[in-house]
Amino acid sequence: SLAPEQQKQQTLHTLLTLLLRLAAAQPLLLVIEDLHWVDPSTLEWLSLLVDQGPTSRILAVCTSRPDFRPPWTGRAHLTPVTLARLPQAQTTALTQQGAHGKALPPAVVAQIVAKTDGVPLFVEEITKVVLESGLLEAQDDHYRLTGPLPPLAIPVTLHDSLLARLDRLGAAKGLAQLGATVGREFPYSMVQAVAQWEEQALQQALQQLVVAELLYQRGLPPQATYVFKHALIQDAAYQSLLKRTQQDYHQR
């Protein structure tokens, strides 16, 4: 019998009360990612939580892109932390980590440093693109170029690098596109129902996407759930579909 606004307020207060009671029993860590995509009701609830900050045993860690401006700035119990882009030394170290501990040729590292601008996901993805390109040969503790480095060997944008990795997956690319249509996270049962693939081929393709670190897997088929490593990977896979194919997948 409540008015919609009253029902919303009571819902927010109930959720807050539940969290505060949990925190009264034991300290809580609350992690909320990607606040730049937050909806108004969640933001309103978080504002209520921030008001309780000094008296509750809750450590809330919220992440967002730099252009997000939360409505609760300037509070004494809040600590903003700005993450800068990686400097050259850390970018180089990340390329070596992505190359399984082997050093990449200086010319390759220089291009990666120049084109990624210190964005960690971009560094990881472009390193993988280069390793899969056939331009490098593995030695004991390093890689060497098998020939001159072509000018366009390293994609200029993150979107291009993600598409290049998807293109190298063969048939598994189609499965990534289908999963991206479902969302950032999708269950095995969903893709099994709509993919129209043989079960063995379906599981092999999903495993290929997991090995390529485009997907993370939770559980085992048929109870498994798959999560795209990053929302940008899901977006690149979905946007690479023709509009009529998108519509066909949604209809299925």
Short mmCIF file of C-alpha atoms in Angstrom, two decimals:
data_model
loop_
_atom_site.label_atom_id
_atom_site.label_comp_id
_atom_site.label_asym_id
_atom_site.label_seq_id
_atom_site.Cartn_x
_atom_site.Cartn_y
_atom_site.Cartn_z
CA SER A 1 0.00 0.00 0.00
CA LEU A 2 3.06 2.30 0.03
CA ALA A 3 3.63 4.96 -2.60
CA PRO A 4 6.49 4.07 -5.01
CA GLU A 5 8.89 6.61 -3.49
CA GLN A 6 8.16 5.37 0.05
CA GLN A 7 8.66 1.77 -1.07
CA LYS A 8 12.02 2.68 -2.62
CA GLN A 9 13.17 4.49 0.53
CA GLN A 10 12.16 1.60 2.78
CA THR A 11 13.96 -0.83 0.45
CA LEU A 12 17.15 1.23 0.59
CA HIS A 13 16.95 1.51 4.38
CA THR A 14 16.30 -2.24 4.73
CA LEU A 15 19.35 -3.08 2.59
CA LEU A 16 21.45 -0.66 4.62
CA THR A 17 20.22 -2.16 7.92
CA LEU A 18 21.11 -5.67 6.75
CA LEU A 19 24.64 -4.57 5.88
CA LEU A 20 25.12 -2.70 9.16
CA ARG A 21 23.97 -5.74 11.15
CA LEU A 22 26.47 -7.92 9.32
CA ALA A 23 29.18 -5.37 10.10
CA ALA A 24 28.17 -5.41 13.75
CA ALA A 25 28.90 -9.16 13.83
CA GLN A 26 32.26 -8.93 12.06
CA PRO A 27 34.20 -6.35 10.00
CA LEU A 28 33.20 -6.22 6.32
CA LEU A 29 35.02 -5.44 3.09
CA LEU A 30 32.63 -4.06 0.44
CA VAL A 31 34.01 -3.77 -3.10
CA ILE A 32 32.02 -1.92 -5.77
CA GLU A 33 33.58 -1.61 -9.20
CA ASP A 34 32.86 0.63 -12.21
CA LEU A 35 30.89 3.36 -10.44
CA HIS A 36 30.88 5.31 -13.70
CA TRP A 37 28.04 2.95 -14.74
CA VAL A 38 26.11 3.29 -11.48
CA ASP A 39 22.33 3.74 -11.53
CA PRO A 40 20.67 6.52 -9.46
CA SER A 41 19.12 4.19 -6.86
CA THR A 42 22.43 2.44 -6.14
CA LEU A 43 24.15 5.82 -5.86
CA GLU A 44 21.48 6.96 -3.42
CA TRP A 45 22.02 3.80 -1.34
CA LEU A 46 25.79 4.33 -1.34
CA SER A 47 25.25 7.87 -0.11
CA LEU A 48 23.29 6.48 2.84
CA LEU A 49 26.16 4.05 3.50
CA VAL A 50 28.75 6.83 3.39
CA ASP A 51 26.80 8.66 6.12
CA GLN A 52 27.25 5.58 8.34
CA GLY A 53 30.98 5.31 7.60
CA PRO A 54 32.45 6.74 10.82
CA THR A 55 30.39 4.42 13.06
CA SER A 56 30.33 1.12 11.12
CA ARG A 57 33.02 -1.53 10.69
CA ILE A 58 32.91 -1.45 6.90
CA LEU A 59 35.79 -0.79 4.53
CA ALA A 60 34.21 0.20 1.21
CA VAL A 61 36.49 0.22 -1.84
CA CYS A 62 34.84 1.81 -4.88
CA THR A 63 36.49 2.10 -8.28
CA SER A 64 35.61 4.31 -11.23
CA ARG A 65 37.04 6.04 -14.24
CA PRO A 66 38.53 9.50 -13.62
CA ASP A 67 35.54 11.35 -15.10
CA PHE A 68 33.12 10.04 -12.41
CA ARG A 69 32.39 12.58 -9.67
CA PRO A 70 30.78 11.03 -6.56
CA PRO A 71 28.34 13.22 -4.60
CA TRP A 72 30.08 12.56 -1.27
CA THR A 73 33.51 14.19 -1.80
CA GLY A 74 35.20 16.09 1.01
CA ARG A 75 34.20 13.78 3.86
CA ALA A 76 36.90 13.23 6.50
CA HIS A 77 36.50 9.44 6.59
CA LEU A 78 36.92 9.04 2.81
CA THR A 79 40.30 8.64 1.10
CA PRO A 80 40.47 9.23 -2.68
CA VAL A 81 43.28 7.35 -4.46
CA THR A 82 44.13 8.27 -8.05
CA LEU A 83 45.88 5.57 -10.07
CA ALA A 84 48.26 7.05 -12.62
CA ARG A 85 49.11 5.30 -15.87
CA LEU A 86 52.07 2.95 -15.73
CA PRO A 87 55.51 4.49 -16.29
CA GLN A 88 57.84 2.99 -18.89
CA ALA A 89 59.66 0.68 -16.45
CA GLN A 90 56.42 -0.87 -15.19
CA THR A 91 55.02 -1.16 -18.71
CA THR A 92 58.17 -3.03 -19.74
CA ALA A 93 57.87 -5.32 -16.70
CA LEU A 94 54.22 -6.03 -17.58
CA THR A 95 55.17 -7.03 -21.14
CA GLN A 96 57.72 -9.49 -19.74
CA GLN A 97 55.11 -10.89 -17.36
CA GLY A 98 52.71 -11.30 -20.29
CA ALA A 99 55.47 -13.08 -22.21
CA HIS A 100 55.79 -15.67 -19.40
CA GLY A 101 58.98 -14.16 -18.00
CA LYS A 102 60.81 -13.89 -21.33
CA ALA A 103 62.08 -10.49 -22.48
CA LEU A 104 60.66 -9.08 -25.72
CA PRO A 105 62.95 -7.42 -28.30
CA PRO A 106 63.64 -3.76 -27.46
CA ALA A 107 62.01 -2.58 -30.71
CA VAL A 108 58.79 -4.41 -29.82
CA VAL A 109 58.78 -3.11 -26.25
CA ALA A 110 59.35 0.45 -27.51
CA GLN A 111 56.29 0.20 -29.78
CA ILE A 112 54.14 -1.26 -27.01
CA VAL A 113 55.22 1.50 -24.60
CA ALA A 114 54.49 4.18 -27.22
CA LYS A 115 51.09 2.84 -28.28
CA THR A 116 49.58 1.75 -24.96
CA ASP A 117 50.17 5.00 -23.06
CA GLY A 118 50.55 3.10 -19.77
CA VAL A 119 47.05 1.53 -19.73
CA PRO A 120 47.53 -1.91 -18.09
CA LEU A 121 44.77 -3.78 -19.98
CA PHE A 122 46.06 -2.36 -23.28
CA VAL A 123 49.63 -3.47 -22.41
CA GLU A 124 48.45 -7.01 -21.62
CA GLU A 125 46.31 -7.36 -24.73
CA ILE A 126 48.83 -5.93 -27.21
CA THR A 127 51.57 -8.13 -25.73
CA LYS A 128 49.36 -11.16 -26.43
CA VAL A 129 48.64 -9.93 -29.96
CA VAL A 130 52.38 -9.71 -30.65
CA LEU A 131 53.05 -13.17 -29.17
CA GLU A 132 50.32 -14.68 -31.36
CA SER A 133 51.43 -12.84 -34.51
CA GLY A 134 54.18 -15.26 -35.59
CA LEU A 135 56.73 -12.42 -35.66
CA LEU A 136 58.67 -13.72 -32.64
CA GLU A 137 60.68 -16.84 -31.90
CA ALA A 138 61.16 -18.05 -28.33
CA GLN A 139 64.73 -18.42 -27.05
CA ASP A 140 65.90 -19.50 -23.56
CA ASP A 141 65.02 -16.32 -21.68
CA HIS A 142 63.83 -13.99 -24.43
CA TYR A 143 62.05 -13.66 -27.74
CA ARG A 144 63.73 -12.55 -30.96
CA LEU A 145 62.20 -11.10 -34.09
CA THR A 146 62.11 -13.50 -37.03
CA GLY A 147 62.36 -10.55 -39.43
CA PRO A 148 61.78 -6.79 -39.65
CA LEU A 149 58.92 -5.48 -37.51
CA PRO A 150 56.15 -4.35 -39.93
CA PRO A 151 54.85 -0.80 -39.30
CA LEU A 152 51.28 -2.04 -38.62
CA ALA A 153 52.26 -5.14 -36.66
CA ILE A 154 51.11 -3.63 -33.36
CA PRO A 155 47.52 -2.31 -33.38
CA VAL A 156 47.11 1.37 -32.57
CA THR A 157 43.95 1.07 -30.47
CA LEU A 158 42.79 -1.31 -27.77
CA HIS A 159 39.66 -2.10 -29.78
CA ASP A 160 41.79 -3.07 -32.79
CA SER A 161 44.02 -5.29 -30.65
CA LEU A 162 41.01 -7.08 -29.12
CA LEU A 163 39.52 -7.66 -32.59
CA ALA A 164 42.86 -8.99 -33.83
CA ARG A 165 42.94 -11.52 -30.97
CA LEU A 166 39.34 -12.56 -31.61
CA ASP A 167 40.06 -13.03 -35.34
CA ARG A 168 42.88 -15.47 -34.52
CA LEU A 169 40.52 -17.72 -32.56
CA GLY A 170 38.80 -19.15 -35.60
CA ALA A 171 35.41 -20.69 -34.83
CA ALA A 172 35.74 -19.84 -31.13
CA LYS A 173 35.32 -16.17 -32.08
CA GLY A 174 31.67 -16.88 -32.91
CA LEU A 175 31.15 -18.37 -29.48
CA ALA A 176 32.72 -15.31 -27.84
CA GLN A 177 30.33 -13.13 -29.85
CA LEU A 178 27.36 -15.23 -28.77
CA GLY A 179 28.44 -15.06 -25.12
CA ALA A 180 28.89 -11.29 -25.43
CA THR A 181 25.28 -11.04 -26.60
CA VAL A 182 24.15 -12.62 -23.33
CA GLY A 183 26.27 -10.27 -21.20
CA ARG A 184 29.54 -9.84 -19.28
CA GLU A 185 28.74 -13.15 -17.54
CA PHE A 186 26.89 -16.12 -19.02
CA PRO A 187 26.14 -19.71 -17.95
CA TYR A 188 27.19 -22.78 -19.93
CA SER A 189 23.56 -23.87 -20.13
CA MET A 190 22.64 -20.69 -21.99
CA VAL A 191 25.25 -20.99 -24.75
CA GLN A 192 24.59 -24.73 -24.99
CA ALA A 193 20.90 -24.01 -25.60
CA VAL A 194 21.39 -21.37 -28.30
CA ALA A 195 24.80 -22.09 -29.92
CA GLN A 196 23.61 -25.07 -31.99
CA TRP A 197 27.05 -26.71 -31.58
CA GLU A 198 28.00 -30.27 -30.74
CA GLU A 199 28.78 -30.49 -27.01
CA GLN A 200 32.43 -31.53 -27.45
CA ALA A 201 33.11 -28.71 -29.93
CA LEU A 202 31.34 -26.26 -27.63
CA GLN A 203 33.45 -27.20 -24.62
CA GLN A 204 36.67 -27.12 -26.66
CA ALA A 205 35.88 -23.63 -27.97
CA LEU A 206 35.05 -22.34 -24.49
CA GLN A 207 38.29 -23.83 -23.18
CA GLN A 208 40.15 -22.09 -26.01
CA LEU A 209 38.68 -18.75 -24.89
CA VAL A 210 39.66 -19.47 -21.28
CA VAL A 211 43.24 -20.41 -22.24
CA ALA A 212 43.45 -17.20 -24.30
CA GLU A 213 42.39 -15.34 -21.11
CA LEU A 214 39.47 -13.67 -22.80
CA LEU A 215 37.11 -15.53 -20.45
CA TYR A 216 37.37 -16.67 -16.84
CA GLN A 217 35.64 -19.92 -15.88
CA ARG A 218 33.81 -20.64 -12.62
CA GLY A 219 32.84 -24.27 -12.06
CA LEU A 220 32.75 -27.13 -14.58
CA PRO A 221 30.31 -27.79 -17.44
CA PRO A 222 27.36 -28.20 -17.44
CA GLN A 223 27.24 -26.07 -14.25
CA ALA A 224 30.01 -23.69 -15.38
CA THR A 225 29.68 -19.93 -15.63
CA TYR A 226 31.94 -17.80 -17.85
CA VAL A 227 32.92 -14.17 -17.31
CA PHE A 228 34.63 -11.88 -19.82
CA LYS A 229 37.96 -10.74 -18.38
CA HIS A 230 36.99 -7.12 -19.03
CA ALA A 231 33.85 -5.33 -20.20
CA LEU A 232 35.84 -3.91 -23.14
CA ILE A 233 36.49 -7.46 -24.40
CA GLN A 234 32.78 -8.24 -24.27
CA ASP A 235 32.01 -4.96 -26.05
CA ALA A 236 34.55 -5.61 -28.81
CA ALA A 237 33.12 -9.09 -29.43
CA TYR A 238 29.54 -7.83 -29.51
CA GLN A 239 30.25 -4.81 -31.71
CA SER A 240 32.04 -7.00 -34.26
CA LEU A 241 28.74 -8.75 -35.06
CA LEU A 242 26.62 -7.69 -38.00
CA LYS A 243 23.36 -6.08 -36.88
CA ARG A 244 21.25 -8.90 -38.33
CA THR A 245 23.41 -11.50 -36.54
CA GLN A 246 22.96 -9.58 -33.26
CA GLN A 247 19.21 -9.69 -33.79
CA ASP A 248 19.31 -13.41 -34.58
CA TYR A 249 21.31 -14.15 -31.40
CA HIS A 250 18.94 -12.05 -29.27
CA GLN A 251 15.95 -13.83 -30.79
CA ARG A 252 17.46 -17.23 -29.95
#
